[in-house]
Amino acid sequence: MKTLALYNLKGGVGKTAAAVNLASLAAEQGLRTLLWDLDPQGSAAWYLGFDSEDIGGMKRLTRGKIPIGDLIQPTRWPRLHLLAGGLSSRRLEQRVDQDDELLERLAAPLAEDYALLVLDCPAGIQPINDEVLRLADVVATPMIPSSLSVHTFGVLVQHLARQHMRKVRLYPFLSMVDRRRRLHRELVETLPREISTLLRTGIPYASIIEQMGPRRALLQDYAPHSPAALQYQALWTELRNRLGC
Ligand SMILES: Nc1ncnc2c1ncn2[C@@H]1O[C@H](COP(=O)(O)OP(=O)(O)OP(=O)(O)O)[C@@H](O)[C@H]1O
Ligand SMILES: [Mg+2]
């Protein structure tokens, strides 16, 4: 099983939109895929049609009262399953604070059933995200083309160095790119020279992506041939090559 994390210490940058669309593309291509929504907001679960009362159980899981399989739910997409704790994911965050290998131990049995684990992370620098960074084979970081986002990415790189996590395979990609804005166009031009691991594919700022909210559906469902969906496909191809799955 390969593990792909969607992570940025910055919030609202397109982590969840990428996590659900990439996971559905992987499943569509035949990989048994588990999407683990680690964020107490439960946004990934929500996009997949689950309400907050459908998800939970992290307290029982972290206490060893139930096996992880009991919390996994099939979705309406073949080969795509969901694990989401909603607000109870706070409990997992608290336990990881005391036991920094907990996530790895919980995830170990998943390798029997899945070829790919996709982790949708909460924003921020906290112990659970540090464990994700150590665990993931590839960390994909959506980055809005703004000066502040570039600064925040630098802070993240600094954090990895301080935590002796230089081996983390961190791949930023541009997200919410609006070519009508001069600064966006400039950064699209210059950032590949500044950040050697920047993925070639950027995700455009597009109302068709925003529509995932009101539709509670994935791009593959309602606009699989749209330019935005094609960009997620190209992004998935780049990430799949790096994951080697
Ligand atoms: N490429 C895009 N174009 C337009 N809107 C987008 C795009 N990507 C995401 N959005 C919208 O922006 C908002 C934030 O996106 P998303 O939830 O994916 O970000 P996030 O990084 O996961 O946020 P959080 O830090 O809260 O978890 C959502 O309303 C989403 O519909
Ligand atoms: Mg999110």
mmCIF file of C-alpha atoms and ligand atoms in Angstrom:
data_model
loop_
_atom_site.group_PDB
_atom_site.id
_atom_site.type_symbol
_atom_site.label_atom_id
_atom_site.label_comp_id
_atom_site.label_asym_id
_atom_site.label_seq_id
_atom_site.Cartn_x
_atom_site.Cartn_y
_atom_site.Cartn_z
ATOM 1 C CA MET A 1 0.000 0.000 0.000
ATOM 2 C CA LYS A 2 1.234 3.461 -0.896
ATOM 3 C CA THR A 3 0.252 6.502 1.128
ATOM 4 C CA LEU A 4 -0.465 9.903 -0.371
ATOM 5 C CA ALA A 5 -1.104 12.831 1.984
ATOM 6 C CA LEU A 6 -2.730 16.109 0.996
ATOM 7 C CA TYR A 7 -1.226 18.564 3.404
ATOM 8 C CA ASN A 8 -0.436 22.214 3.886
ATOM 9 C CA LEU A 9 -0.098 24.126 7.090
ATOM 10 C CA LYS A 10 -2.283 26.732 5.385
ATOM 11 C CA GLY A 11 -6.047 26.303 5.377
ATOM 12 C CA GLY A 12 -8.552 26.697 2.552
ATOM 13 C CA VAL A 13 -6.068 25.999 -0.247
ATOM 14 C CA GLY A 14 -7.739 23.032 -1.969
ATOM 15 C CA LYS A 15 -6.422 20.045 0.026
ATOM 16 C CA THR A 16 -9.796 18.364 0.372
ATOM 17 C CA ALA A 17 -10.888 19.112 -3.196
ATOM 18 C CA ALA A 18 -7.673 17.460 -4.399
ATOM 19 C CA ALA A 19 -7.924 14.535 -1.951
ATOM 20 C CA VAL A 20 -11.393 13.472 -3.050
ATOM 21 C CA ASN A 21 -10.792 13.978 -6.763
ATOM 22 C CA LEU A 22 -7.420 12.211 -6.744
ATOM 23 C CA ALA A 23 -8.806 9.324 -4.680
ATOM 24 C CA SER A 24 -11.693 8.848 -7.106
ATOM 25 C CA LEU A 25 -9.316 8.874 -10.083
ATOM 26 C CA ALA A 26 -7.111 6.250 -8.444
ATOM 27 C CA ALA A 27 -10.139 4.043 -7.758
ATOM 28 C CA GLU A 28 -11.393 4.523 -11.293
ATOM 29 C CA GLN A 29 -8.019 3.331 -12.570
ATOM 30 C CA GLY A 30 -8.443 0.099 -10.629
ATOM 31 C CA LEU A 31 -6.590 0.785 -7.366
ATOM 32 C CA ARG A 32 -8.398 -0.244 -4.199
ATOM 33 C CA THR A 33 -8.321 3.113 -2.458
ATOM 34 C CA LEU A 34 -9.080 4.220 1.088
ATOM 35 C CA LEU A 35 -9.630 7.900 1.736
ATOM 36 C CA TRP A 36 -8.974 8.732 5.386
ATOM 37 C CA ASP A 37 -10.510 12.051 6.344
ATOM 38 C CA LEU A 38 -8.313 13.076 9.289
ATOM 39 C CA ASP A 39 -9.872 16.525 9.596
ATOM 40 C CA PRO A 40 -12.465 17.011 12.369
ATOM 41 C CA GLN A 41 -14.358 19.205 9.865
ATOM 42 C CA GLY A 42 -15.187 16.021 7.941
ATOM 43 C CA SER A 43 -15.240 17.849 4.599
ATOM 44 C CA ALA A 44 -13.985 14.937 2.495
ATOM 45 C CA ALA A 45 -16.688 12.696 3.979
ATOM 46 C CA TRP A 46 -19.243 15.391 3.319
ATOM 47 C CA TYR A 47 -18.278 15.639 -0.375
ATOM 48 C CA LEU A 48 -18.710 11.873 -0.617
ATOM 49 C CA GLY A 49 -22.278 12.202 0.665
ATOM 50 C CA PHE A 50 -21.789 11.327 4.352
ATOM 51 C CA ASP A 51 -23.302 13.487 7.082
ATOM 52 C CA SER A 52 -21.710 14.077 10.472
ATOM 53 C CA GLU A 53 -23.979 11.491 12.119
ATOM 54 C CA ASP A 54 -22.684 8.820 9.674
ATOM 55 C CA ILE A 55 -19.079 9.170 10.848
ATOM 56 C CA GLY A 56 -17.214 8.874 14.161
ATOM 57 C CA GLY A 57 -15.729 6.175 16.334
ATOM 58 C CA MET A 58 -12.132 7.418 16.659
ATOM 59 C CA LYS A 59 -12.361 7.277 20.448
ATOM 60 C CA ARG A 60 -13.162 3.546 20.383
ATOM 61 C CA LEU A 61 -10.512 2.945 17.716
ATOM 62 C CA THR A 62 -7.739 4.707 19.602
ATOM 63 C CA ARG A 63 -8.648 2.808 22.786
ATOM 64 C CA GLY A 64 -8.311 -0.484 20.911
ATOM 65 C CA LYS A 65 -11.976 -1.335 21.435
ATOM 66 C CA ILE A 66 -12.716 -1.929 17.740
ATOM 67 C CA PRO A 67 -10.626 -2.882 14.705
ATOM 68 C CA ILE A 68 -10.080 -0.166 12.102
ATOM 69 C CA GLY A 69 -12.123 -2.123 9.555
ATOM 70 C CA ASP A 70 -15.281 -1.455 11.595
ATOM 71 C CA LEU A 71 -15.071 2.256 10.762
ATOM 72 C CA ILE A 72 -14.524 1.846 7.012
ATOM 73 C CA GLN A 73 -17.499 2.495 4.782
ATOM 74 C CA PRO A 74 -18.004 1.790 1.098
ATOM 75 C CA THR A 75 -18.856 4.806 -1.054
ATOM 76 C CA ARG A 76 -20.994 4.929 -4.165
ATOM 77 C CA TRP A 77 -17.785 4.748 -6.236
ATOM 78 C CA PRO A 78 -16.423 1.241 -6.846
ATOM 79 C CA ARG A 79 -13.096 0.530 -5.100
ATOM 80 C CA LEU A 80 -13.254 3.792 -3.103
ATOM 81 C CA HIS A 81 -13.807 3.415 0.630
ATOM 82 C CA LEU A 82 -13.954 6.036 3.353
ATOM 83 C CA LEU A 83 -12.647 6.257 6.892
ATOM 84 C CA ALA A 84 -13.757 9.409 8.689
ATOM 85 C CA GLY A 85 -13.999 10.313 12.334
ATOM 86 C CA GLY A 86 -15.561 13.759 12.070
ATOM 87 C CA LEU A 87 -15.364 15.509 15.403
ATOM 88 C CA SER A 88 -14.072 12.334 17.055
ATOM 89 C CA SER A 89 -10.848 12.808 15.049
ATOM 90 C CA ARG A 90 -9.977 15.295 17.800
ATOM 91 C CA ARG A 91 -9.503 12.253 20.012
ATOM 92 C CA LEU A 92 -7.018 10.801 17.545
ATOM 93 C CA GLU A 93 -5.133 14.122 17.533
ATOM 94 C CA GLN A 94 -4.965 14.067 21.328
ATOM 95 C CA ARG A 95 -3.726 10.467 21.440
ATOM 96 C CA VAL A 96 -1.076 11.084 18.782
ATOM 97 C CA ASP A 97 0.203 13.833 21.081
ATOM 98 C CA GLN A 98 1.182 11.132 23.583
ATOM 99 C CA ASP A 99 2.056 8.328 21.151
ATOM 100 C CA ASP A 100 3.724 9.448 17.943
ATOM 101 C CA GLU A 101 3.505 6.049 16.242
ATOM 102 C CA LEU A 102 -0.209 5.572 16.788
ATOM 103 C CA LEU A 103 -1.296 6.479 13.263
ATOM 104 C CA GLU A 104 1.278 4.158 11.757
ATOM 105 C CA ARG A 105 0.089 1.256 13.944
ATOM 106 C CA LEU A 106 -3.557 1.944 13.157
ATOM 107 C CA ALA A 107 -2.847 2.130 9.420
ATOM 108 C CA ALA A 108 -0.706 -1.047 9.257
ATOM 109 C CA PRO A 109 -3.580 -3.550 8.729
ATOM 110 C CA LEU A 110 -4.977 -1.445 5.881
ATOM 111 C CA ALA A 111 -2.166 -2.684 3.640
ATOM 112 C CA GLU A 112 -3.933 -6.066 3.390
ATOM 113 C CA ASP A 113 -6.914 -4.543 1.609
ATOM 114 C CA TYR A 114 -5.794 -1.384 -0.124
ATOM 115 C CA ALA A 115 -3.287 -0.400 -2.792
ATOM 116 C CA LEU A 116 -3.556 3.295 -1.929
ATOM 117 C CA LEU A 117 -4.273 5.266 1.234
ATOM 118 C CA VAL A 118 -5.128 8.931 0.706
ATOM 119 C CA LEU A 119 -4.914 11.144 3.803
ATOM 120 C CA ASP A 120 -6.859 14.403 3.847
ATOM 121 C CA CYS A 121 -5.128 16.358 6.607
ATOM 122 C CA PRO A 122 -6.302 19.273 8.710
ATOM 123 C CA ALA A 123 -4.388 22.511 8.195
ATOM 124 C CA GLY A 124 -1.677 23.451 10.673
ATOM 125 C CA ILE A 125 1.474 22.215 12.337
ATOM 126 C CA GLN A 126 0.438 19.755 14.994
ATOM 127 C CA PRO A 127 1.636 16.309 16.092
ATOM 128 C CA ILE A 128 -0.867 14.426 13.917
ATOM 129 C CA ASN A 129 0.431 16.172 10.815
ATOM 130 C CA ASP A 130 4.025 15.476 11.827
ATOM 131 C CA GLU A 131 3.139 11.803 12.021
ATOM 132 C CA VAL A 132 1.458 12.010 8.607
ATOM 133 C CA LEU A 133 4.601 13.620 7.199
ATOM 134 C CA ARG A 134 6.716 10.729 8.493
ATOM 135 C CA LEU A 135 4.259 8.065 7.347
ATOM 136 C CA ALA A 136 3.342 9.207 3.842
ATOM 137 C CA ASP A 137 5.253 8.011 0.783
ATOM 138 C CA VAL A 138 4.356 11.253 -0.958
ATOM 139 C CA VAL A 139 3.068 14.521 0.505
ATOM 140 C CA ALA A 140 1.280 16.733 -2.009
ATOM 141 C CA THR A 141 0.927 20.364 -0.953
ATOM 142 C CA PRO A 142 -1.534 22.626 -2.747
ATOM 143 C CA MET A 143 -0.220 26.147 -2.915
ATOM 144 C CA ILE A 144 -2.132 29.248 -4.008
ATOM 145 C CA PRO A 145 0.136 31.453 -6.156
ATOM 146 C CA SER A 146 0.503 34.289 -3.659
ATOM 147 C CA SER A 147 3.506 35.751 -1.864
ATOM 148 C CA LEU A 148 2.097 34.655 1.484
ATOM 149 C CA SER A 149 1.678 31.054 0.286
ATOM 150 C CA VAL A 150 5.275 31.009 -0.890
ATOM 151 C CA HIS A 151 6.320 32.324 2.532
ATOM 152 C CA THR A 152 4.206 29.652 4.280
ATOM 153 C CA PHE A 153 5.772 26.941 2.145
ATOM 154 C CA GLY A 154 9.195 28.190 3.286
ATOM 155 C CA VAL A 155 8.043 27.933 6.901
ATOM 156 C CA LEU A 156 6.990 24.326 6.255
ATOM 157 C CA VAL A 157 10.387 23.463 4.761
ATOM 158 C CA GLN A 158 12.034 25.072 7.809
ATOM 159 C CA HIS A 159 9.801 23.019 10.102
ATOM 160 C CA LEU A 160 10.816 19.788 8.333
ATOM 161 C CA ALA A 161 14.480 20.673 8.762
ATOM 162 C CA ARG A 162 14.039 21.445 12.468
ATOM 163 C CA GLN A 163 12.160 18.202 13.057
ATOM 164 C CA HIS A 164 14.859 16.211 11.205
ATOM 165 C CA MET A 165 12.307 15.293 8.544
ATOM 166 C CA ARG A 166 14.344 16.198 5.485
ATOM 167 C CA LYS A 167 13.502 12.841 3.910
ATOM 168 C CA VAL A 168 9.830 13.768 3.532
ATOM 169 C CA ARG A 169 8.929 13.618 -0.156
ATOM 170 C CA LEU A 170 7.128 16.927 -0.358
ATOM 171 C CA TYR A 171 5.662 17.911 -3.716
ATOM 172 C CA PRO A 172 3.905 21.270 -3.871
ATOM 173 C CA PHE A 173 1.510 22.012 -6.706
ATOM 174 C CA LEU A 174 -0.226 25.236 -7.628
ATOM 175 C CA SER A 175 -3.872 25.422 -6.659
ATOM 176 C CA MET A 176 -6.681 27.885 -7.438
ATOM 177 C CA VAL A 177 -4.612 29.448 -10.213
ATOM 178 C CA ASP A 178 -6.387 32.477 -11.668
ATOM 179 C CA ARG A 179 -4.674 33.498 -14.886
ATOM 180 C CA ARG A 180 -6.569 36.783 -14.926
ATOM 181 C CA ARG A 181 -4.361 37.913 -12.043
ATOM 182 C CA ARG A 182 -0.941 39.249 -12.890
ATOM 183 C CA LEU A 183 0.694 37.955 -9.710
ATOM 184 C CA HIS A 184 -0.644 34.459 -10.385
ATOM 185 C CA ARG A 185 0.739 34.525 -13.928
ATOM 186 C CA GLU A 186 4.115 35.759 -12.661
ATOM 187 C CA LEU A 187 4.375 33.093 -9.980
ATOM 188 C CA VAL A 188 3.336 30.346 -12.411
ATOM 189 C CA GLU A 189 6.304 31.510 -14.473
ATOM 190 C CA THR A 190 8.907 31.909 -11.729
ATOM 191 C CA LEU A 191 8.096 29.317 -9.038
ATOM 192 C CA PRO A 192 9.282 26.251 -10.989
ATOM 193 C CA ARG A 193 12.769 27.788 -10.935
ATOM 194 C CA GLU A 194 12.588 28.483 -7.192
ATOM 195 C CA ILE A 195 11.026 25.207 -6.016
ATOM 196 C CA SER A 196 12.625 22.230 -7.708
ATOM 197 C CA THR A 197 9.987 19.748 -6.515
ATOM 198 C CA LEU A 198 7.023 21.817 -7.733
ATOM 199 C CA LEU A 199 4.769 19.541 -9.773
ATOM 200 C CA ARG A 200 4.151 20.636 -13.340
ATOM 201 C CA THR A 201 0.389 20.455 -13.085
ATOM 202 C CA GLY A 202 -1.524 23.322 -11.515
ATOM 203 C CA ILE A 203 -5.209 23.313 -10.624
ATOM 204 C CA PRO A 204 -7.113 26.322 -12.010
ATOM 205 C CA TYR A 205 -9.452 28.502 -9.999
ATOM 206 C CA ALA A 206 -12.729 27.280 -11.487
ATOM 207 C CA SER A 207 -16.387 27.546 -10.587
ATOM 208 C CA ILE A 208 -16.846 23.967 -11.834
ATOM 209 C CA ILE A 209 -14.640 22.893 -8.876
ATOM 210 C CA GLU A 210 -16.591 25.079 -6.445
ATOM 211 C CA GLN A 211 -19.739 23.316 -7.698
ATOM 212 C CA MET A 212 -18.590 20.183 -5.861
ATOM 213 C CA GLY A 213 -20.098 21.809 -2.742
ATOM 214 C CA PRO A 214 -23.679 22.417 -3.869
ATOM 215 C CA ARG A 215 -23.683 19.175 -5.863
ATOM 216 C CA ARG A 216 -21.938 17.123 -3.160
ATOM 217 C CA ALA A 217 -20.289 15.215 -5.971
ATOM 218 C CA LEU A 218 -16.864 14.735 -7.496
ATOM 219 C CA LEU A 219 -15.666 16.267 -10.735
ATOM 220 C CA GLN A 220 -15.522 12.803 -12.290
ATOM 221 C CA ASP A 221 -19.306 12.560 -11.792
ATOM 222 C CA TYR A 222 -20.524 15.710 -13.440
ATOM 223 C CA ALA A 223 -17.706 17.192 -15.523
ATOM 224 C CA PRO A 224 -15.151 14.457 -16.257
ATOM 225 C CA HIS A 225 -13.995 16.136 -19.473
ATOM 226 C CA SER A 226 -13.821 19.705 -18.157
ATOM 227 C CA PRO A 227 -10.409 21.442 -18.233
ATOM 228 C CA ALA A 228 -10.355 21.338 -14.413
ATOM 229 C CA ALA A 229 -10.985 17.567 -14.343
ATOM 230 C CA LEU A 230 -8.235 17.061 -16.919
ATOM 231 C CA GLN A 231 -5.838 18.966 -14.652
ATOM 232 C CA TYR A 232 -6.680 16.686 -11.709
ATOM 233 C CA GLN A 233 -6.051 13.726 -14.029
ATOM 234 C CA ALA A 234 -2.660 15.130 -15.020
ATOM 235 C CA LEU A 235 -1.862 15.778 -11.357
ATOM 236 C CA TRP A 236 -2.817 12.208 -10.485
ATOM 237 C CA THR A 237 -0.531 10.891 -13.260
ATOM 238 C CA GLU A 238 2.397 12.907 -11.832
ATOM 239 C CA LEU A 239 1.700 11.732 -8.286
ATOM 240 C CA ARG A 240 1.135 8.114 -9.324
ATOM 241 C CA ASN A 241 4.579 8.092 -10.956
ATOM 242 C CA ARG A 242 6.126 9.355 -7.739
ATOM 243 C CA LEU A 243 4.198 6.903 -5.606
ATOM 244 C CA GLY A 244 5.136 4.041 -7.905
ATOM 245 C CA CYS A 245 1.738 2.355 -7.753
HETATM 246 N N1 LIG B 1 -9.541 25.087 -7.755
HETATM 247 C C1 LIG B 1 -10.582 25.649 -7.127
HETATM 248 N N2 LIG B 1 -11.314 26.607 -7.705
HETATM 249 C C2 LIG B 1 -12.343 27.199 -7.059
HETATM 250 N N3 LIG B 1 -12.720 26.889 -5.824
HETATM 251 C C3 LIG B 1 -12.029 25.918 -5.180
HETATM 252 C C4 LIG B 1 -10.930 25.245 -5.795
HETATM 253 N N4 LIG B 1 -10.448 24.327 -4.917
HETATM 254 C C5 LIG B 1 -11.210 24.420 -3.827
HETATM 255 N N5 LIG B 1 -12.160 25.377 -3.967
HETATM 256 C C6 LIG B 1 -13.148 25.819 -2.978
HETATM 257 O O1 LIG B 1 -12.420 26.487 -1.943
HETATM 258 C C7 LIG B 1 -12.878 26.087 -0.661
HETATM 259 C C8 LIG B 1 -11.716 25.434 0.122
HETATM 260 O O2 LIG B 1 -11.343 24.248 -0.563
HETATM 261 P P1 LIG B 1 -10.906 22.944 0.245
HETATM 262 O O3 LIG B 1 -11.923 22.629 1.292
HETATM 263 O O4 LIG B 1 -10.590 21.904 -0.739
HETATM 264 O O5 LIG B 1 -9.587 23.501 0.947
HETATM 265 P P2 LIG B 1 -8.791 22.869 2.176
HETATM 266 O O6 LIG B 1 -7.375 23.251 1.997
HETATM 267 O O7 LIG B 1 -9.107 21.428 2.309
HETATM 268 O O8 LIG B 1 -9.439 23.677 3.406
HETATM 269 P P3 LIG B 1 -9.291 23.344 4.972
HETATM 270 O O9 LIG B 1 -7.942 23.879 5.374
HETATM 271 O O10 LIG B 1 -10.425 24.080 5.598
HETATM 272 O O11 LIG B 1 -9.376 21.868 5.134
HETATM 273 C C9 LIG B 1 -14.054 25.169 -0.892
HETATM 274 O O12 LIG B 1 -15.231 25.907 -0.814
HETATM 275 C C10 LIG B 1 -13.847 24.655 -2.313
HETATM 276 O O13 LIG B 1 -15.058 24.381 -2.950
HETATM 277 MG MG MG B 2 -9.797 20.323 3.953
#
